[in-house]
Coordinates of C-alpha atoms in Angstrom, one line a residue:
M301 CA 4.0 -21.5 -74.7
P302 CA 1.3 -23.2 -72.7
A303 CA 1.5 -23.1 -68.9
R304 CA 3.0 -26.1 -67.2
Y305 CA 0.2 -26.1 -64.6
P306 CA -3.4 -25.0 -64.7
R307 CA -4.0 -21.4 -63.6
S308 CA -6.0 -22.6 -60.6
S309 CA -3.0 -24.7 -59.3
G310 CA -1.6 -21.7 -57.3
A311 CA -4.9 -21.3 -55.4
S312 CA -5.2 -25.0 -54.9
L313 CA -1.7 -25.1 -53.5
H314 CA -2.5 -22.2 -51.1
S315 CA -5.6 -24.0 -49.9
M316 CA -3.7 -27.2 -49.3
Q317 CA -1.1 -25.2 -47.2
T318 CA -3.9 -23.6 -45.2
I319 CA -5.5 -26.9 -44.5
G320 CA -2.1 -28.3 -43.5
N321 CA -1.5 -25.4 -41.1
Q322 CA -4.9 -25.9 -39.5
I323 CA -4.3 -29.6 -39.0
G324 CA -0.9 -28.9 -37.5
Y325 CA -2.5 -26.3 -35.1
K326 CA -5.2 -28.7 -34.0
V327 CA -2.6 -31.5 -33.5
R328 CA -0.5 -29.3 -31.3
N329 CA -3.6 -28.2 -29.3
I330 CA -4.6 -31.8 -28.8
A331 CA -1.0 -32.6 -27.6
H332 CA -1.2 -29.8 -25.1
Y333 CA -4.8 -30.3 -24.1
G334 CA -4.0 -33.0 -21.5
Q335 CA -0.9 -31.3 -20.1
P336 CA -1.1 -30.0 -16.5
D337 CA -1.1 -26.2 -16.0
I338 CA 2.1 -24.9 -14.3
D339 CA 2.0 -21.5 -12.6
I340 CA 5.2 -20.0 -11.3
S341 CA 4.8 -17.1 -8.8
L342 CA 7.7 -15.0 -7.4
E343 CA 7.6 -13.6 -3.9
G344 CA 7.4 -9.8 -3.9
E345 CA 6.4 -9.5 -7.5
H346 CA 4.3 -6.5 -8.5
G347 CA 1.4 -6.1 -10.8
T348 CA -0.9 -8.6 -12.4
H349 CA 0.9 -11.8 -13.2
G350 CA 4.2 -10.2 -12.5
T351 CA 3.9 -7.4 -15.1
Y352 CA 6.3 -5.3 -13.0
V353 CA 9.7 -6.9 -13.7
T354 CA 11.8 -7.3 -10.6
S355 CA 15.6 -7.2 -10.9
F356 CA 17.8 -9.6 -9.0
S357 CA 21.5 -9.2 -8.2
T358 CA 24.4 -11.2 -6.9
M359 CA 23.6 -13.1 -3.6
D360 CA 19.9 -12.1 -3.8
T361 CA 17.4 -14.8 -2.9
I362 CA 14.6 -15.7 -5.3
R363 CA 11.6 -17.2 -3.5
G364 CA 8.4 -18.4 -4.9
T365 CA 6.0 -21.2 -5.4
V366 CA 5.1 -23.5 -8.2
T367 CA 1.4 -24.6 -8.5
I368 CA 0.6 -27.5 -10.7
T369 CA -3.0 -28.3 -11.7
A370 CA -3.8 -31.3 -13.8
K371 CA -6.8 -31.5 -16.1
H372 CA -7.1 -35.3 -15.5
D373 CA -5.4 -37.7 -13.2
T374 CA -1.8 -37.7 -14.3
R375 CA 0.9 -40.1 -13.0
F376 CA 4.4 -38.7 -12.7
E377 CA 7.8 -39.8 -11.5
D378 CA 9.5 -36.6 -10.5
I379 CA 9.1 -32.8 -10.6
D380 CA 12.3 -30.7 -11.3
I381 CA 12.5 -27.0 -10.2
S382 CA 15.6 -25.3 -11.4
F383 CA 17.1 -21.8 -11.7
I384 CA 19.0 -21.7 -15.0
G385 CA 21.2 -19.3 -17.0
T386 CA 21.7 -19.9 -20.7
A387 CA 23.5 -18.0 -23.5
H388 CA 22.3 -18.3 -27.1
T389 CA 24.1 -17.0 -30.1
F390 CA 24.2 -17.3 -33.8
V391 CA 26.5 -16.0 -36.5
D392 CA 25.5 -15.5 -40.2
R393 CA 28.1 -15.6 -42.9
L394 CA 27.6 -14.9 -46.6
T395 CA 28.3 -17.8 -48.9
T396 CA 29.2 -18.0 -52.6
T397 CA 25.6 -18.4 -53.5
P398 CA 23.9 -15.1 -54.0
S399 CA 21.1 -14.1 -51.6
S400 CA 22.0 -16.9 -49.2
C401 CA 24.1 -17.2 -46.0
S402 CA 25.2 -19.9 -43.6
R403 CA 24.4 -19.8 -40.0
S404 CA 26.3 -21.3 -37.0
E405 CA 24.6 -21.4 -33.7
A406 CA 25.7 -22.1 -30.1
S407 CA 24.0 -22.6 -26.7
H408 CA 25.7 -22.6 -23.4
R409 CA 24.0 -23.6 -20.1
F410 CA 26.4 -22.0 -17.7
L411 CA 24.3 -22.2 -14.5
T412 CA 21.8 -24.7 -13.1
L413 CA 20.6 -24.5 -9.4
K414 CA 18.2 -27.3 -8.5
Q415 CA 15.7 -27.1 -5.7
P416 CA 15.5 -30.3 -3.6
I417 CA 12.0 -31.5 -3.0
P418 CA 11.4 -33.9 -0.1
D419 CA 9.5 -37.1 -0.9
S420 CA 7.0 -36.1 1.8
D421 CA 5.9 -33.1 -0.4
F422 CA 4.8 -35.4 -3.2
P423 CA 1.4 -37.0 -3.2
A424 CA 1.3 -40.8 -2.5
P425 CA 0.9 -42.4 -4.9
R426 CA 2.6 -40.0 -7.3
V427 CA -0.5 -39.0 -9.1
L428 CA -1.7 -35.4 -9.8
A429 CA -5.4 -35.5 -9.1
A430 CA -7.6 -33.8 -11.6
G431 CA -8.5 -30.3 -10.5
T432 CA -6.5 -30.4 -7.3
P433 CA -3.7 -27.9 -7.2
C434 CA -0.3 -29.2 -5.9
T435 CA 2.1 -26.5 -4.6
F436 CA 5.8 -26.6 -4.1
S437 CA 8.1 -23.8 -2.7
F438 CA 11.5 -22.9 -4.0
L439 CA 14.4 -20.7 -2.9
F440 CA 17.5 -19.9 -4.9
A441 CA 20.5 -17.7 -4.0
I442 CA 22.2 -16.1 -7.0
P443 CA 25.9 -17.0 -6.8
E444 CA 28.8 -14.5 -7.0
H445 CA 30.7 -16.7 -9.4
L446 CA 30.1 -19.7 -11.6
L447 CA 31.6 -23.1 -10.9
P448 CA 34.9 -23.9 -12.7
R449 CA 33.1 -26.5 -14.8
A450 CA 31.0 -23.8 -16.4
C451 CA 34.1 -22.8 -18.5
L452 CA 36.1 -25.9 -19.4
H453 CA 37.4 -24.8 -22.8
K454 CA 40.9 -23.7 -23.5
V455 CA 41.8 -20.0 -22.7
N456 CA 44.9 -18.0 -23.1
S457 CA 45.2 -16.7 -19.5
D458 CA 43.8 -17.0 -16.0
H459 CA 42.4 -13.5 -16.3
V460 CA 40.2 -14.6 -19.3
R461 CA 39.1 -17.7 -17.3
N462 CA 38.2 -15.5 -14.3
M463 CA 36.1 -13.2 -16.4
H464 CA 34.3 -16.1 -18.0
L465 CA 33.4 -17.4 -14.5
M466 CA 31.7 -14.2 -13.6
L467 CA 27.9 -14.2 -13.7
P468 CA 26.9 -12.3 -16.9
P469 CA 23.9 -10.0 -16.9
S470 CA 20.5 -10.7 -18.7
L471 CA 20.9 -9.5 -22.3
G472 CA 19.0 -9.3 -25.5
D473 CA 15.5 -10.1 -24.3
P474 CA 13.2 -7.0 -25.0
S475 CA 10.6 -8.3 -22.6
L476 CA 13.0 -8.0 -19.6
A477 CA 15.6 -5.3 -20.5
G478 CA 15.1 -2.1 -18.6
F479 CA 14.6 -0.6 -15.1
G480 CA 11.7 -1.8 -13.0
S481 CA 8.5 -1.7 -15.0
T482 CA 10.1 0.4 -17.7
L483 CA 11.4 -1.6 -20.6
L484 CA 14.5 0.0 -22.3
D485 CA 16.7 -1.0 -25.2
D486 CA 19.9 -2.8 -23.9
L487 CA 21.6 -2.2 -27.2
A488 CA 22.1 -6.0 -27.9
P489 CA 21.6 -7.6 -31.3
E490 CA 19.2 -10.5 -31.9
M491 CA 22.3 -12.6 -32.5
S492 CA 23.0 -12.8 -28.8
K493 CA 20.8 -13.5 -25.8
I494 CA 21.5 -14.3 -22.1
I495 CA 18.4 -15.7 -20.4
Y496 CA 17.8 -16.5 -16.7
G497 CA 14.7 -18.2 -15.5
I498 CA 12.9 -20.6 -13.2
K499 CA 12.3 -23.8 -15.1
V500 CA 9.8 -26.5 -14.0
R501 CA 9.6 -30.0 -15.6
I502 CA 7.3 -32.8 -14.8
M503 CA 8.6 -36.3 -15.8
S504 CA 7.1 -39.7 -15.9
I505 CA 8.3 -43.2 -16.8
R506 CA 6.8 -45.0 -19.8
E507 CA 5.4 -48.4 -19.0
T508 CA 6.4 -49.8 -22.4
D509 CA 10.2 -49.3 -22.2
G510 CA 10.9 -47.7 -18.8
S511 CA 12.3 -44.6 -20.4
V512 CA 11.8 -41.1 -18.9
S513 CA 9.4 -38.8 -20.8
L514 CA 8.5 -35.2 -20.3
V515 CA 4.9 -34.6 -19.3
A516 CA 5.0 -30.8 -19.2
D517 CA 7.5 -27.9 -18.7
K518 CA 7.5 -24.2 -18.3
L519 CA 10.1 -21.4 -18.0
R520 CA 9.5 -18.2 -16.0
K521 CA 12.1 -15.6 -17.1
V522 CA 13.7 -13.3 -14.5
R523 CA 16.0 -10.3 -14.9
V524 CA 19.5 -10.6 -13.4
K525 CA 21.8 -7.6 -12.9
P526 CA 24.9 -9.0 -11.1
A527 CA 27.5 -6.9 -9.4
F528 CA 30.7 -6.1 -11.3
E529 CA 33.7 -4.7 -9.6
E530 CA 36.1 -2.3 -11.3
Q531 CA 38.6 -4.2 -13.5
P532 CA 42.2 -3.1 -14.2
P533 CA 42.7 -0.6 -17.1
L534 CA 42.6 -2.2 -20.5
N535 CA 45.9 -3.0 -22.2
V536 CA 45.7 -1.1 -25.5
D537 CA 47.5 -2.8 -28.4
P538 CA 48.9 0.0 -30.6
S539 CA 47.8 -2.0 -33.7
D540 CA 44.2 -2.4 -32.5
P541 CA 42.0 -0.1 -34.6
E542 CA 39.4 -0.3 -31.9
Y543 CA 41.0 2.5 -29.9
R544 CA 43.0 5.7 -30.6
M545 CA 44.6 7.1 -27.4
R546 CA 46.7 9.8 -29.1
Q547 CA 46.4 11.8 -32.3
E548 CA 48.5 14.6 -33.9
K549 CA 47.1 17.1 -36.3
V550 CA 49.0 19.7 -38.4
I551 CA 47.2 23.1 -38.2
R552 CA 47.7 25.5 -41.1
K553 CA 47.5 29.3 -41.2
G554 CA 45.4 29.1 -44.3
L555 CA 45.3 27.9 -47.9
F556 CA 48.9 28.1 -49.3
K557 CA 50.1 30.0 -46.2
G558 CA 52.2 27.3 -44.5
K559 CA 51.9 25.6 -41.1
L560 CA 50.9 27.2 -37.9
G561 CA 52.1 24.2 -35.8
T562 CA 51.1 20.7 -34.7
L563 CA 48.3 20.0 -32.2
T564 CA 48.5 16.8 -30.2
A565 CA 45.6 15.4 -28.2
Q566 CA 45.7 12.4 -25.8
G567 CA 43.2 10.7 -23.5
Q568 CA 43.3 8.0 -20.9
Q569 CA 40.9 5.5 -19.5
S570 CA 38.9 7.2 -16.8
K571 CA 37.3 5.9 -13.7
P572 CA 34.4 3.6 -14.6
L573 CA 30.7 4.5 -14.8
V574 CA 29.0 2.6 -12.0
I575 CA 25.4 1.3 -12.4
P576 CA 23.3 1.4 -9.2
G577 CA 22.3 -1.9 -7.6
A578 CA 19.2 -3.9 -8.5
R579 CA 15.9 -2.5 -7.1
T580 CA 17.4 0.9 -6.5
V581 CA 14.7 3.5 -5.8
G582 CA 14.5 6.5 -8.1
T583 CA 16.5 7.2 -11.2
P584 CA 20.1 8.0 -10.0
T585 CA 22.4 9.5 -12.5
I586 CA 25.4 7.5 -13.7
T587 CA 28.4 9.8 -14.2
T588 CA 32.2 10.0 -14.3
M589 CA 34.9 12.5 -15.4
A590 CA 37.3 12.1 -18.2
K591 CA 40.3 14.3 -19.1
L592 CA 41.8 15.4 -22.4
V593 CA 45.4 16.7 -22.5
L594 CA 46.5 18.9 -25.4
R595 CA 49.9 20.1 -26.6
F596 CA 50.7 22.6 -29.3
D597 CA 54.1 22.7 -30.9
P598 CA 54.4 25.9 -32.9
A599 CA 56.0 25.9 -36.3
D600 CA 57.9 29.2 -35.5
A601 CA 58.4 31.4 -32.5
D602 CA 55.6 33.8 -33.4
A603 CA 52.9 31.2 -33.8
T604 CA 50.2 31.0 -31.0
P605 CA 47.9 28.1 -30.2
P606 CA 44.8 27.7 -32.4
K607 CA 41.4 28.5 -30.9
L608 CA 39.4 25.4 -29.8
T609 CA 35.7 25.4 -30.6
S610 CA 33.8 22.4 -29.2
L611 CA 34.2 19.0 -27.8
A612 CA 31.5 16.4 -28.6
T613 CA 31.4 13.0 -26.8
K614 CA 29.8 9.7 -27.7
I615 CA 29.8 6.3 -26.1
R616 CA 30.4 3.4 -28.4
V617 CA 28.6 0.2 -27.4
S618 CA 30.0 -3.0 -28.8
T619 CA 28.5 -6.4 -28.3
Y620 CA 30.6 -9.3 -29.5
Y621 CA 29.0 -12.7 -30.0
A622 CA 30.4 -16.0 -31.2
S623 CA 29.3 -19.5 -32.1
A624 CA 32.4 -21.1 -30.5
P625 CA 34.0 -20.5 -27.1
R626 CA 36.4 -17.6 -26.9
H627 CA 40.1 -18.2 -26.0
S628 CA 40.8 -14.6 -25.4
F629 CA 39.0 -11.3 -25.2
P630 CA 37.4 -10.4 -28.6
V631 CA 39.0 -7.7 -30.8
R632 CA 37.7 -6.2 -34.0
S633 CA 40.8 -7.0 -36.0
T634 CA 40.0 -10.7 -35.9
L635 CA 36.6 -10.4 -37.6
G636 CA 38.0 -10.7 -41.1
Y637 CA 39.2 -14.3 -40.6
D638 CA 37.3 -15.6 -37.6
L639 CA 34.1 -16.8 -39.1
T640 CA 32.6 -17.8 -35.8
Q641 CA 32.6 -14.3 -34.4
G642 CA 30.5 -11.2 -35.0
V643 CA 30.1 -7.7 -33.5
Y644 CA 27.2 -5.3 -33.2
T645 CA 28.0 -1.6 -32.5
E646 CA 26.0 1.5 -31.7
N647 CA 27.1 5.0 -31.0
I648 CA 25.1 7.0 -28.4
N649 CA 25.5 10.8 -28.3
L650 CA 26.3 12.1 -24.9
S651 CA 27.0 15.8 -24.9
T652 CA 28.6 18.8 -26.8
M653 CA 30.5 21.4 -24.8
C654 CA 32.2 24.7 -25.7
V655 CA 36.0 24.6 -24.9
A656 CA 37.0 28.0 -26.4
S657 CA 37.9 29.3 -23.0
A658 CA 40.4 26.5 -22.3
P659 CA 43.6 28.4 -21.1
W660 CA 46.9 27.6 -22.8
I661 CA 50.1 27.5 -20.8
K662 CA 53.4 28.3 -22.4
H663 CA 56.4 26.1 -21.5
A664 CA 60.1 26.4 -22.1
A665 CA 62.0 23.6 -23.9
S666 CA 63.4 22.4 -20.6
D667 CA 59.8 21.4 -19.5
N668 CA 59.8 18.6 -22.0
P669 CA 59.8 15.1 -20.4
P670 CA 63.3 13.5 -20.6
T671 CA 63.7 10.8 -23.2
D672 CA 64.3 8.0 -20.6
S673 CA 61.3 9.0 -18.5
P674 CA 58.4 6.6 -18.0
L675 CA 56.5 8.6 -20.6
R676 CA 58.7 7.2 -23.3
R677 CA 59.2 3.7 -22.0
D678 CA 57.5 1.0 -23.9
S679 CA 55.9 -1.8 -21.8
G680 CA 53.1 -4.3 -21.7
I681 CA 50.9 -1.7 -20.1
S682 CA 51.4 1.2 -22.5
D683 CA 52.9 2.0 -25.8
C684 CA 55.2 4.9 -26.7
S685 CA 52.2 6.9 -27.9
T686 CA 50.4 6.8 -24.5
L687 CA 51.2 7.9 -21.1
G688 CA 51.9 5.1 -18.6
P689 CA 51.8 6.2 -15.0
D690 CA 48.8 8.2 -13.8
E691 CA 51.0 10.9 -12.3
A692 CA 52.7 11.4 -15.7
F693 CA 49.3 11.9 -17.4
S694 CA 48.1 14.2 -14.7
S695 CA 51.1 16.4 -15.1
G696 CA 49.6 17.6 -18.4
V697 CA 52.9 17.5 -20.4
L698 CA 52.7 15.3 -23.4
Q699 CA 55.6 14.0 -25.5
P700 CA 56.6 16.3 -28.3
S701 CA 55.0 15.8 -31.7
K702 CA 56.9 14.4 -34.7
S703 CA 57.4 18.0 -36.1
Y704 CA 58.6 19.5 -32.8
K705 CA 61.8 21.5 -33.2
P706 CA 64.3 20.8 -30.3
G707 CA 64.8 23.8 -28.1
S708 CA 61.5 25.5 -29.0
S709 CA 58.8 26.5 -26.6
F710 CA 55.4 24.8 -26.6
Y711 CA 51.9 25.1 -25.1
T712 CA 49.7 22.8 -23.1
T713 CA 46.1 22.8 -21.8
E714 CA 43.7 20.3 -20.3
V715 CA 40.0 19.8 -20.7
V716 CA 37.9 18.0 -18.1
V717 CA 35.0 16.1 -19.7
P718 CA 31.9 15.2 -17.7
V719 CA 30.4 11.9 -18.9
A720 CA 26.8 11.0 -18.0
L721 CA 24.8 8.0 -19.4
P722 CA 21.4 8.8 -20.9
L723 CA 18.4 7.4 -19.0
N724 CA 16.5 6.2 -22.1
K725 CA 18.8 3.2 -22.6
N726 CA 19.6 0.2 -20.5
F727 CA 23.4 0.0 -20.2
L728 CA 25.0 -3.2 -19.0
P729 CA 28.3 -3.6 -17.2
T730 CA 31.4 -4.5 -19.1
F731 CA 31.6 -8.3 -19.2
H732 CA 33.2 -11.2 -21.0
S733 CA 31.6 -14.6 -21.1
C734 CA 32.4 -17.7 -23.1
L735 CA 30.2 -16.6 -26.0
V736 CA 29.2 -13.0 -25.5
S737 CA 31.1 -9.8 -24.5
R738 CA 30.1 -6.2 -24.0
V739 CA 32.7 -3.4 -24.2
Y740 CA 32.6 0.4 -24.3
A741 CA 34.7 3.2 -25.7
L742 CA 34.4 7.0 -25.2
I743 CA 34.7 8.9 -28.4
L744 CA 36.0 12.4 -28.2
H745 CA 35.6 14.8 -31.2
L746 CA 37.6 18.0 -30.7
G747 CA 36.9 20.9 -33.1
V748 CA 39.6 23.5 -33.8
A749 CA 39.2 26.9 -35.6
G750 CA 42.0 27.2 -38.1
P751 CA 42.6 30.8 -39.5
G752 CA 41.4 31.1 -43.1
V753 CA 40.4 27.4 -43.5
G754 CA 37.7 25.1 -42.4
E755 CA 37.6 23.5 -39.0
P756 CA 40.1 20.7 -38.5
S757 CA 39.3 18.2 -35.8
L758 CA 40.9 15.5 -33.7
H759 CA 39.2 12.2 -33.0
L760 CA 40.1 10.0 -30.0
K761 CA 38.6 6.6 -29.0
V762 CA 39.4 5.8 -25.4
P763 CA 38.4 2.6 -23.5
M764 CA 35.5 3.1 -21.1
Q765 CA 34.5 0.7 -18.4
I766 CA 31.0 0.3 -16.8
A767 CA 30.8 -1.4 -13.4
A768 CA 27.8 -2.4 -11.3
E769 CA 26.9 -2.3 -7.7
G770 CA 25.2 -5.1 -5.9
S771 CA 21.7 -4.8 -4.3
V772 CA 21.3 -3.9 -0.7
D773 CA 19.8 -7.3 0.1
G774 CA 22.5 -9.1 -1.8
I775 CA 25.3 -7.3 0.0
E776 CA 23.7 -8.1 3.4
N777 CA 23.2 -11.7 2.4
A778 CA 26.9 -12.0 1.3
R779 CA 28.1 -10.5 4.6
A780 CA 25.9 -12.9 6.6
R781 CA 27.0 -15.8 4.5
S782 CA 30.6 -15.0 5.0
V783 CA 30.2 -14.9 8.8
E784 CA 28.2 -18.2 8.7
M785 CA 30.9 -19.9 6.6
S786 CA 33.6 -18.7 8.9
V787 CA 31.8 -20.2 11.9
A788 CA 31.2 -23.4 9.9
R789 CA 34.8 -23.8 8.9
E790 CA 35.9 -23.4 12.5
A791 CA 33.4 -26.0 13.6
D792 CA 34.5 -28.4 10.8
S793 CA 38.1 -28.0 11.6
M794 CA 37.4 -29.0 15.3
F795 CA 34.9 -31.8 14.9
V796 CA 34.8 -33.0 11.3
P797 CA 37.6 -35.0 9.6
R798 CA 39.2 -33.2 6.7
S799 CA 38.2 -35.9 4.3
V800 CA 34.5 -35.0 4.7
V801 CA 35.0 -31.8 2.6
P802 CA 35.0 -32.8 -1.1
P803 CA 38.4 -32.4 -2.8
G804 CA 38.8 -28.9 -4.3
A805 CA 35.9 -27.4 -2.3
E806 CA 38.3 -25.3 -0.4
D807 CA 39.2 -23.5 -3.6
L808 CA 35.6 -22.6 -4.5
P809 CA 33.8 -19.4 -3.6
P810 CA 32.3 -19.6 0.0
Q811 CA 28.7 -19.8 -1.2
Y812 CA 29.5 -23.1 -3.1
V813 CA 31.1 -25.0 -0.2
D814 CA 27.8 -26.0 1.3
F815 CA 26.4 -26.9 -2.1
V816 CA 29.1 -29.3 -3.1
S817 CA 29.1 -30.8 0.4
G818 CA 25.6 -31.9 -0.2
R819 CA 24.1 -29.7 2.5
G820 CA 21.9 -27.5 0.4
V821 CA 20.8 -26.7 -3.2
E822 CA 22.5 -28.8 -5.8
V823 CA 24.7 -26.8 -8.2
V824 CA 25.4 -27.9 -11.7
G825 CA 27.9 -26.0 -13.9

């Protein structure tokens, strides 16, 4: 069958595409040729052109200058200098068509701080003279919380709303993730990004229709590591496959030799890992201690506890992302039917330790917790398979296993587990925003030496929280700000009518009161 097109048609088509690309490239160059050059410099940055990435934290001040140099005389109407925070996500879903997928995207501008520029700083008339640099200074204070209008969608509880109004950390940008000048993987997928930066826009008014047009713009990204305080322990839903707080395992004497007994292991959320504040000198270790409580219920009076072998620990890093605002905290069980949500998970090995020397303590049947004790009480905080009060867990006596024989003795032991984050990854604090969440779990893999058989094992998945300290400068700025606001409130109450303060301003965080009163930097949610 003859060819539909001549053989040379493929080469001709390729040549046409190449010519088209060259024309498009030249058109873009021509469009940018007349634009003014914008240089954004940060005070205190290191290296050439800011190659050393400086981290900023809650209540830190970002100072710098914007220098604009026009290639030819350029008339403008206004220059906008802002500090912005934006979240970008996308979710891919497979469709019925093979080798294709549908994509839903979302973008959320949750923070905009605008730098006021006095009219006296602009040239008169408002024309950027060719070759003459024009410099403007800026100063931004990173807030502790977002304004309420940054999260206006429906949520299931006030706690979810409060978490969404916390400043999220920079995430997903490989050019910024890391510590100081060292770039490290922050374990975020390409489907989620949280970007902060200084954005400069030069606007003019068209003479033809009077509309505002953009002359030039530029974004200088910065790394933000906000402070995150420790949050209450997570409420673990027994039906949530994300976690396993307790597990029972039948230990056998050997093949066809019957049961030795039942081994029960249980964990509990430990104190959080705390990331040091931004611009911390050195490489401090990030550690905490977890505890594993074990119980062995022997099948008969002569049975003794099995020998433990090793305990391996991992930290599971889960980044949830969505193309629609979240009404509650994300859970893995909803991924099957919620087509606007996705999750990316990585497991990072932490350590492996020998636990063969863990001492077993024999207990009489009377040492069992009573049936009506808090250990057995079902509540919104814990389920019947987990220990509720901290003192009950620290006692080291778990509830009997399902195969426990009433009146029998049993054995218990505890294993203290050191947890240290590796320094070759950039771990972010646990956070929940409108579109992106980051959560952690500690995975405990306990090996047991069974007589005459292979090594059985128990596998627990316990919630783990990571918090973050503020920077030294940010903490001092917050303290000074608090004192300043206290003095200002006393003065306002004495000399200024109550109606001067905008409605609702008294309910905002202290650092916003001046902003919404029109005394300082404009804040836009």
